[in-house]
Amino acid sequence: MESLLQPIRQFLHCDTPKAWIEVACKPENLPALLIDHLVCELKAAQSAMLLIRRYAVDTASGDALLAWLKPYEDFTYRMQGDWRQLADHERLTKAMLPKRESPYSQELIDKMVLLIKEELHHFYQVLEIMDELGIPYENISSSRYARGMLRHVRTHEPATLIDKLICGAYIEARSCERFAALAPHVDARLSRFYVSLLRSEARHFEDYLTLAEQIAGHSISERVQFFGEIEAQLIKAPDTEFRFHSGVVESVETVGN
């Protein structure tokens, strides 16, 4: 596990504060932790899907992507459908047509479709754990974390795409760092799960960075440093709500109460 964590820790500008881990490991906060983690897996898939639709594929392929994610979105945002049926939902292949005017389309498709598949599989695994533990799904508010980075994204292309990919890299890296931080402090079932997620997702942040640098055609180290500092500030700053990517929260309102 340490070999997987080393590049992640070198990339991130800070570790998760111990105070966050202490709050996260309290039994009464487990529903919020798992529900927000579940939503984060879907949002990661949605972010990858939006990148493909906007920058890499034709209209028909974009529509296929929307149809692929719709049952997951219906369950998560509209409380519709039986989550068990998601396991039989038709999978998408990488056989999508790239936009002719976009030279990096196929690379973006290949990496992002694989990422979407993994994120949706992990989404289902979280639901299975919640079912085992008797934790019902309910809507909860999102954290300020991703919004706090995306508000700094530049508004002209290809800078917008480059910045979004860098933000994606930090979100993926932080998720893995938190899987590792939580694993020693939770029960054996959850610990094994978090370690498995770390192994599966440890290279995602590098995929995002590779794409960003390929699209830029030059070093992106200045923007990586810029967003790294913002990400660390969001992680270390006091927060008003406990979530999977939140900062430290002193007072937690228990989900379901």
mmCIF file of C-alpha atoms in Angstrom:
data_model
loop_
_atom_site.group_PDB
_atom_site.id
_atom_site.type_symbol
_atom_site.label_atom_id
_atom_site.label_comp_id
_atom_site.label_asym_id
_atom_site.label_seq_id
_atom_site.Cartn_x
_atom_site.Cartn_y
_atom_site.Cartn_z
ATOM 1 C CA MET A 1 0.000 0.000 0.000
ATOM 2 C CA GLU A 2 2.852 2.395 0.782
ATOM 3 C CA SER A 3 4.223 2.075 -2.746
ATOM 4 C CA LEU A 4 0.850 3.199 -4.101
ATOM 5 C CA LEU A 5 0.605 6.051 -1.620
ATOM 6 C CA GLN A 6 4.050 7.516 -2.180
ATOM 7 C CA PRO A 7 3.314 9.316 -5.493
ATOM 8 C CA ILE A 8 -0.073 10.419 -4.152
ATOM 9 C CA ARG A 9 1.464 11.992 -1.060
ATOM 10 C CA GLN A 10 4.157 13.631 -3.157
ATOM 11 C CA PHE A 11 1.442 15.139 -5.347
ATOM 12 C CA LEU A 12 -0.813 16.392 -2.556
ATOM 13 C CA HIS A 13 0.302 19.400 -0.519
ATOM 14 C CA CYS A 14 -0.931 18.091 2.845
ATOM 15 C CA ASP A 15 -2.168 14.977 4.615
ATOM 16 C CA THR A 16 -5.690 14.638 5.917
ATOM 17 C CA PRO A 17 -5.780 16.212 9.409
ATOM 18 C CA LYS A 18 -6.041 13.726 12.281
ATOM 19 C CA ALA A 19 -9.054 15.656 13.556
ATOM 20 C CA TRP A 20 -10.981 14.771 10.377
ATOM 21 C CA ILE A 21 -10.111 11.084 10.757
ATOM 22 C CA GLU A 22 -11.311 11.116 14.369
ATOM 23 C CA VAL A 23 -14.665 12.546 13.319
ATOM 24 C CA ALA A 24 -14.953 10.205 10.318
ATOM 25 C CA CYS A 25 -14.437 7.104 12.473
ATOM 26 C CA LYS A 26 -17.220 7.848 14.935
ATOM 27 C CA PRO A 27 -20.018 5.281 14.412
ATOM 28 C CA GLU A 28 -22.697 7.969 14.285
ATOM 29 C CA ASN A 29 -20.954 9.567 11.280
ATOM 30 C CA LEU A 30 -20.695 6.379 9.215
ATOM 31 C CA PRO A 31 -23.961 7.031 7.296
ATOM 32 C CA ALA A 32 -22.766 10.476 6.183
ATOM 33 C CA LEU A 33 -19.348 9.081 5.265
ATOM 34 C CA LEU A 34 -20.738 6.258 3.125
ATOM 35 C CA ILE A 35 -23.548 8.241 1.509
ATOM 36 C CA ASP A 36 -21.246 11.082 0.521
ATOM 37 C CA HIS A 37 -18.631 8.604 -0.703
ATOM 38 C CA LEU A 38 -21.342 6.987 -2.821
ATOM 39 C CA VAL A 39 -22.275 10.333 -4.363
ATOM 40 C CA CYS A 40 -18.609 11.160 -4.938
ATOM 41 C CA GLU A 41 -18.185 7.983 -6.997
ATOM 42 C CA LEU A 42 -21.110 9.020 -9.197
ATOM 43 C CA LYS A 43 -19.831 12.582 -9.518
ATOM 44 C CA ALA A 44 -16.432 11.285 -10.615
ATOM 45 C CA ALA A 45 -18.169 9.265 -13.331
ATOM 46 C CA GLN A 46 -20.272 12.281 -14.325
ATOM 47 C CA SER A 47 -17.233 14.539 -14.542
ATOM 48 C CA ALA A 48 -15.462 12.072 -16.816
ATOM 49 C CA MET A 49 -18.620 11.716 -18.902
ATOM 50 C CA LEU A 50 -18.973 15.486 -19.320
ATOM 51 C CA LEU A 51 -15.369 15.764 -20.477
ATOM 52 C CA ILE A 52 -15.937 13.086 -23.123
ATOM 53 C CA ARG A 53 -19.227 14.602 -24.294
ATOM 54 C CA ARG A 54 -17.887 18.128 -24.528
ATOM 55 C CA TYR A 55 -14.480 17.469 -26.011
ATOM 56 C CA ALA A 56 -14.272 14.054 -27.619
ATOM 57 C CA VAL A 57 -17.360 12.455 -29.197
ATOM 58 C CA ASP A 58 -20.162 12.983 -31.657
ATOM 59 C CA THR A 59 -23.776 13.603 -30.636
ATOM 60 C CA ALA A 60 -24.893 9.962 -30.824
ATOM 61 C CA SER A 61 -22.052 8.811 -28.604
ATOM 62 C CA GLY A 62 -22.794 11.633 -26.178
ATOM 63 C CA ASP A 63 -26.399 10.484 -25.962
ATOM 64 C CA ALA A 64 -25.221 6.933 -25.244
ATOM 65 C CA LEU A 65 -23.168 8.257 -22.348
ATOM 66 C CA LEU A 66 -26.186 10.069 -20.917
ATOM 67 C CA ALA A 67 -28.281 6.907 -21.150
ATOM 68 C CA TRP A 68 -25.532 4.899 -19.435
ATOM 69 C CA LEU A 69 -25.494 7.123 -16.370
ATOM 70 C CA LYS A 70 -29.215 7.899 -16.176
ATOM 71 C CA PRO A 71 -30.267 4.968 -13.896
ATOM 72 C CA TYR A 72 -27.514 5.876 -11.428
ATOM 73 C CA GLU A 73 -28.553 9.526 -11.482
ATOM 74 C CA ASP A 74 -32.234 8.624 -11.112
ATOM 75 C CA PHE A 75 -31.473 6.601 -7.989
ATOM 76 C CA THR A 76 -29.099 9.145 -6.456
ATOM 77 C CA TYR A 77 -30.802 12.456 -7.197
ATOM 78 C CA ARG A 78 -34.435 11.498 -7.700
ATOM 79 C CA MET A 79 -34.670 8.451 -5.397
ATOM 80 C CA GLN A 80 -36.070 6.369 -8.262
ATOM 81 C CA GLY A 81 -35.469 2.702 -9.044
ATOM 82 C CA ASP A 82 -34.059 -0.326 -7.238
ATOM 83 C CA TRP A 83 -30.307 -0.096 -6.711
ATOM 84 C CA ARG A 84 -29.934 -3.871 -7.097
ATOM 85 C CA GLN A 85 -30.938 -3.592 -10.759
ATOM 86 C CA LEU A 86 -27.941 -1.376 -11.473
ATOM 87 C CA ALA A 87 -25.745 -4.481 -11.495
ATOM 88 C CA ASP A 88 -27.536 -5.618 -14.673
ATOM 89 C CA HIS A 89 -27.474 -2.209 -16.339
ATOM 90 C CA GLU A 90 -26.008 -2.344 -19.842
ATOM 91 C CA ARG A 91 -22.344 -1.392 -19.981
ATOM 92 C CA LEU A 92 -20.797 0.991 -22.474
ATOM 93 C CA THR A 93 -17.804 0.188 -24.659
ATOM 94 C CA LYS A 94 -15.063 2.497 -25.881
ATOM 95 C CA ALA A 95 -16.421 2.177 -29.437
ATOM 96 C CA MET A 96 -17.433 5.815 -29.693
ATOM 97 C CA LEU A 97 -16.649 8.168 -32.543
ATOM 98 C CA PRO A 98 -14.191 10.943 -31.708
ATOM 99 C CA LYS A 99 -14.747 14.467 -32.941
ATOM 100 C CA ARG A 100 -12.620 14.914 -36.049
ATOM 101 C CA GLU A 101 -11.401 18.361 -35.060
ATOM 102 C CA SER A 102 -10.087 17.178 -31.687
ATOM 103 C CA PRO A 103 -6.670 15.485 -31.932
ATOM 104 C CA TYR A 104 -6.738 14.182 -28.350
ATOM 105 C CA SER A 105 -10.229 12.652 -28.516
ATOM 106 C CA GLN A 106 -9.345 8.947 -28.560
ATOM 107 C CA GLU A 107 -6.918 9.255 -25.659
ATOM 108 C CA LEU A 108 -9.558 11.099 -23.639
ATOM 109 C CA ILE A 109 -12.190 8.477 -24.501
ATOM 110 C CA ASP A 110 -9.977 5.516 -23.610
ATOM 111 C CA LYS A 111 -8.951 6.818 -20.196
ATOM 112 C CA MET A 112 -12.284 8.343 -19.189
ATOM 113 C CA VAL A 113 -14.517 5.406 -20.207
ATOM 114 C CA LEU A 114 -12.350 3.060 -18.142
ATOM 115 C CA LEU A 115 -12.551 5.490 -15.235
ATOM 116 C CA ILE A 116 -16.351 5.715 -15.529
ATOM 117 C CA LYS A 117 -16.665 1.932 -15.431
ATOM 118 C CA GLU A 118 -14.550 1.723 -12.291
ATOM 119 C CA GLU A 119 -16.380 4.552 -10.525
ATOM 120 C CA LEU A 120 -19.802 3.049 -11.221
ATOM 121 C CA HIS A 121 -18.630 -0.348 -10.005
ATOM 122 C CA HIS A 122 -17.426 1.260 -6.791
ATOM 123 C CA PHE A 123 -20.738 3.138 -6.519
ATOM 124 C CA TYR A 124 -22.522 -0.218 -6.490
ATOM 125 C CA GLN A 125 -20.075 -1.670 -3.972
ATOM 126 C CA VAL A 126 -20.765 1.182 -1.548
ATOM 127 C CA LEU A 127 -24.490 0.497 -1.898
ATOM 128 C CA GLU A 128 -23.882 -3.161 -1.077
ATOM 129 C CA ILE A 129 -22.005 -2.212 2.087
ATOM 130 C CA MET A 130 -24.723 0.239 3.104
ATOM 131 C CA ASP A 131 -27.303 -2.519 2.635
ATOM 132 C CA GLU A 132 -25.244 -4.935 4.759
ATOM 133 C CA LEU A 133 -25.007 -2.322 7.516
ATOM 134 C CA GLY A 134 -28.671 -1.331 7.351
ATOM 135 C CA ILE A 135 -27.898 2.239 6.257
ATOM 136 C CA PRO A 136 -30.660 3.576 4.012
ATOM 137 C CA TYR A 137 -29.787 5.939 1.203
ATOM 138 C CA GLU A 138 -30.960 9.535 1.551
ATOM 139 C CA ASN A 139 -30.124 12.795 -0.163
ATOM 140 C CA ILE A 140 -27.503 14.905 1.567
ATOM 141 C CA SER A 141 -25.936 18.211 0.630
ATOM 142 C CA SER A 142 -22.618 18.252 -1.198
ATOM 143 C CA SER A 143 -19.414 19.624 0.305
ATOM 144 C CA ARG A 144 -17.681 22.835 -0.737
ATOM 145 C CA TYR A 145 -14.551 20.916 -1.780
ATOM 146 C CA ALA A 146 -14.939 20.438 -5.551
ATOM 147 C CA ARG A 147 -16.704 23.774 -5.979
ATOM 148 C CA GLY A 148 -13.864 25.447 -4.121
ATOM 149 C CA MET A 149 -11.399 24.310 -6.775
ATOM 150 C CA LEU A 150 -13.580 24.594 -9.869
ATOM 151 C CA ARG A 151 -14.344 28.249 -9.175
ATOM 152 C CA HIS A 152 -10.711 28.971 -10.121
ATOM 153 C CA VAL A 153 -10.899 27.233 -13.520
ATOM 154 C CA ARG A 154 -10.030 29.539 -16.416
ATOM 155 C CA THR A 155 -12.813 30.399 -18.874
ATOM 156 C CA HIS A 156 -11.098 30.000 -22.256
ATOM 157 C CA GLU A 157 -10.110 26.826 -24.079
ATOM 158 C CA PRO A 158 -7.999 24.779 -23.917
ATOM 159 C CA ALA A 159 -7.189 26.299 -20.505
ATOM 160 C CA THR A 160 -10.627 25.359 -19.171
ATOM 161 C CA LEU A 161 -10.145 21.699 -20.047
ATOM 162 C CA ILE A 162 -6.591 21.660 -18.691
ATOM 163 C CA ASP A 163 -7.690 23.164 -15.366
ATOM 164 C CA LYS A 164 -10.623 20.756 -15.045
ATOM 165 C CA LEU A 165 -8.303 17.814 -15.595
ATOM 166 C CA ILE A 166 -5.921 19.113 -12.926
ATOM 167 C CA CYS A 167 -8.842 19.514 -10.504
ATOM 168 C CA GLY A 168 -9.878 15.945 -11.330
ATOM 169 C CA ALA A 169 -6.375 14.774 -10.517
ATOM 170 C CA TYR A 170 -6.483 16.365 -7.067
ATOM 171 C CA ILE A 171 -9.946 14.988 -6.292
ATOM 172 C CA GLU A 172 -8.844 11.474 -7.251
ATOM 173 C CA ALA A 173 -5.598 11.728 -5.292
ATOM 174 C CA ARG A 174 -7.341 13.047 -2.178
ATOM 175 C CA SER A 175 -9.896 10.229 -2.345
ATOM 176 C CA CYS A 176 -7.110 7.652 -2.358
ATOM 177 C CA GLU A 177 -5.264 9.378 0.460
ATOM 178 C CA ARG A 178 -8.436 9.265 2.553
ATOM 179 C CA PHE A 179 -9.072 5.598 1.764
ATOM 180 C CA ALA A 180 -5.632 4.879 3.211
ATOM 181 C CA ALA A 181 -6.185 7.181 6.189
ATOM 182 C CA LEU A 182 -9.481 5.513 7.083
ATOM 183 C CA ALA A 183 -8.487 1.870 6.535
ATOM 184 C CA PRO A 184 -6.670 1.327 9.880
ATOM 185 C CA HIS A 185 -9.525 2.825 11.910
ATOM 186 C CA VAL A 186 -12.650 1.076 10.599
ATOM 187 C CA ASP A 187 -13.935 -2.485 10.831
ATOM 188 C CA ALA A 188 -12.348 -5.251 8.784
ATOM 189 C CA ARG A 189 -15.008 -5.214 6.033
ATOM 190 C CA LEU A 190 -14.655 -1.487 5.390
ATOM 191 C CA SER A 191 -10.881 -1.609 5.740
ATOM 192 C CA ARG A 192 -10.566 -4.257 3.009
ATOM 193 C CA PHE A 193 -12.889 -2.225 0.814
ATOM 194 C CA TYR A 194 -10.925 0.999 1.197
ATOM 195 C CA VAL A 195 -7.654 -0.775 0.476
ATOM 196 C CA SER A 196 -9.173 -2.319 -2.655
ATOM 197 C CA LEU A 197 -10.328 1.126 -3.798
ATOM 198 C CA LEU A 198 -6.875 2.543 -3.233
ATOM 199 C CA ARG A 199 -5.373 -0.186 -5.401
ATOM 200 C CA SER A 200 -7.964 0.363 -8.125
ATOM 201 C CA GLU A 201 -7.912 4.173 -8.203
ATOM 202 C CA ALA A 202 -4.318 5.019 -7.281
ATOM 203 C CA ARG A 203 -3.340 5.813 -10.880
ATOM 204 C CA HIS A 204 -6.389 7.891 -11.766
ATOM 205 C CA PHE A 205 -4.773 11.170 -10.795
ATOM 206 C CA GLU A 206 -1.836 10.427 -13.105
ATOM 207 C CA ASP A 207 -4.214 9.731 -15.995
ATOM 208 C CA TYR A 208 -5.758 13.164 -15.511
ATOM 209 C CA LEU A 209 -2.355 14.859 -15.361
ATOM 210 C CA THR A 210 -1.079 13.029 -18.439
ATOM 211 C CA LEU A 211 -4.091 14.145 -20.456
ATOM 212 C CA ALA A 212 -3.753 17.722 -19.224
ATOM 213 C CA GLU A 213 -0.103 17.909 -20.250
ATOM 214 C CA GLN A 214 -0.756 16.302 -23.633
ATOM 215 C CA ILE A 215 -3.496 18.819 -24.373
ATOM 216 C CA ALA A 216 -1.438 21.771 -23.152
ATOM 217 C CA GLY A 217 1.614 20.760 -25.162
ATOM 218 C CA HIS A 218 3.906 22.242 -22.519
ATOM 219 C CA SER A 219 4.601 22.056 -18.806
ATOM 220 C CA ILE A 220 1.555 22.547 -16.580
ATOM 221 C CA SER A 221 3.549 22.608 -13.340
ATOM 222 C CA GLU A 222 2.509 26.176 -12.519
ATOM 223 C CA ARG A 223 -1.216 25.350 -12.696
ATOM 224 C CA VAL A 224 -0.676 22.075 -10.815
ATOM 225 C CA GLN A 225 1.045 24.015 -8.041
ATOM 226 C CA PHE A 226 -1.737 26.625 -8.049
ATOM 227 C CA PHE A 227 -4.527 24.094 -7.601
ATOM 228 C CA GLY A 228 -2.473 22.063 -5.136
ATOM 229 C CA GLU A 229 -2.301 25.046 -2.812
ATOM 230 C CA ILE A 230 -6.051 25.664 -3.126
ATOM 231 C CA GLU A 231 -6.828 21.991 -2.491
ATOM 232 C CA ALA A 232 -4.699 21.944 0.651
ATOM 233 C CA GLN A 233 -6.393 25.088 1.962
ATOM 234 C CA LEU A 234 -9.813 23.462 1.509
ATOM 235 C CA ILE A 235 -8.676 20.320 3.350
ATOM 236 C CA LYS A 236 -7.082 22.142 6.294
ATOM 237 C CA ALA A 237 -9.705 24.865 6.765
ATOM 238 C CA PRO A 238 -12.597 24.458 9.238
ATOM 239 C CA ASP A 239 -15.784 23.208 7.587
ATOM 240 C CA THR A 240 -19.468 23.473 8.398
ATOM 241 C CA GLU A 241 -20.485 19.960 7.284
ATOM 242 C CA PHE A 242 -18.776 16.595 7.614
ATOM 243 C CA ARG A 243 -18.336 14.966 4.236
ATOM 244 C CA PHE A 244 -15.880 12.591 2.571
ATOM 245 C CA HIS A 245 -13.844 15.516 1.179
ATOM 246 C CA SER A 246 -14.642 18.079 3.858
ATOM 247 C CA GLY A 247 -12.255 20.001 6.024
ATOM 248 C CA VAL A 248 -12.287 19.549 9.783
ATOM 249 C CA VAL A 249 -15.739 19.844 11.362
ATOM 250 C CA GLU A 250 -16.074 20.357 15.106
ATOM 251 C CA SER A 251 -19.822 19.825 15.402
ATOM 252 C CA VAL A 252 -21.495 17.176 13.224
ATOM 253 C CA GLU A 253 -25.196 16.865 12.531
ATOM 254 C CA THR A 254 -25.889 13.150 12.265
ATOM 255 C CA VAL A 255 -27.483 12.046 8.986
ATOM 256 C CA GLY A 256 -30.958 10.641 9.532
ATOM 257 C CA ASN A 257 -31.681 12.684 12.686
#
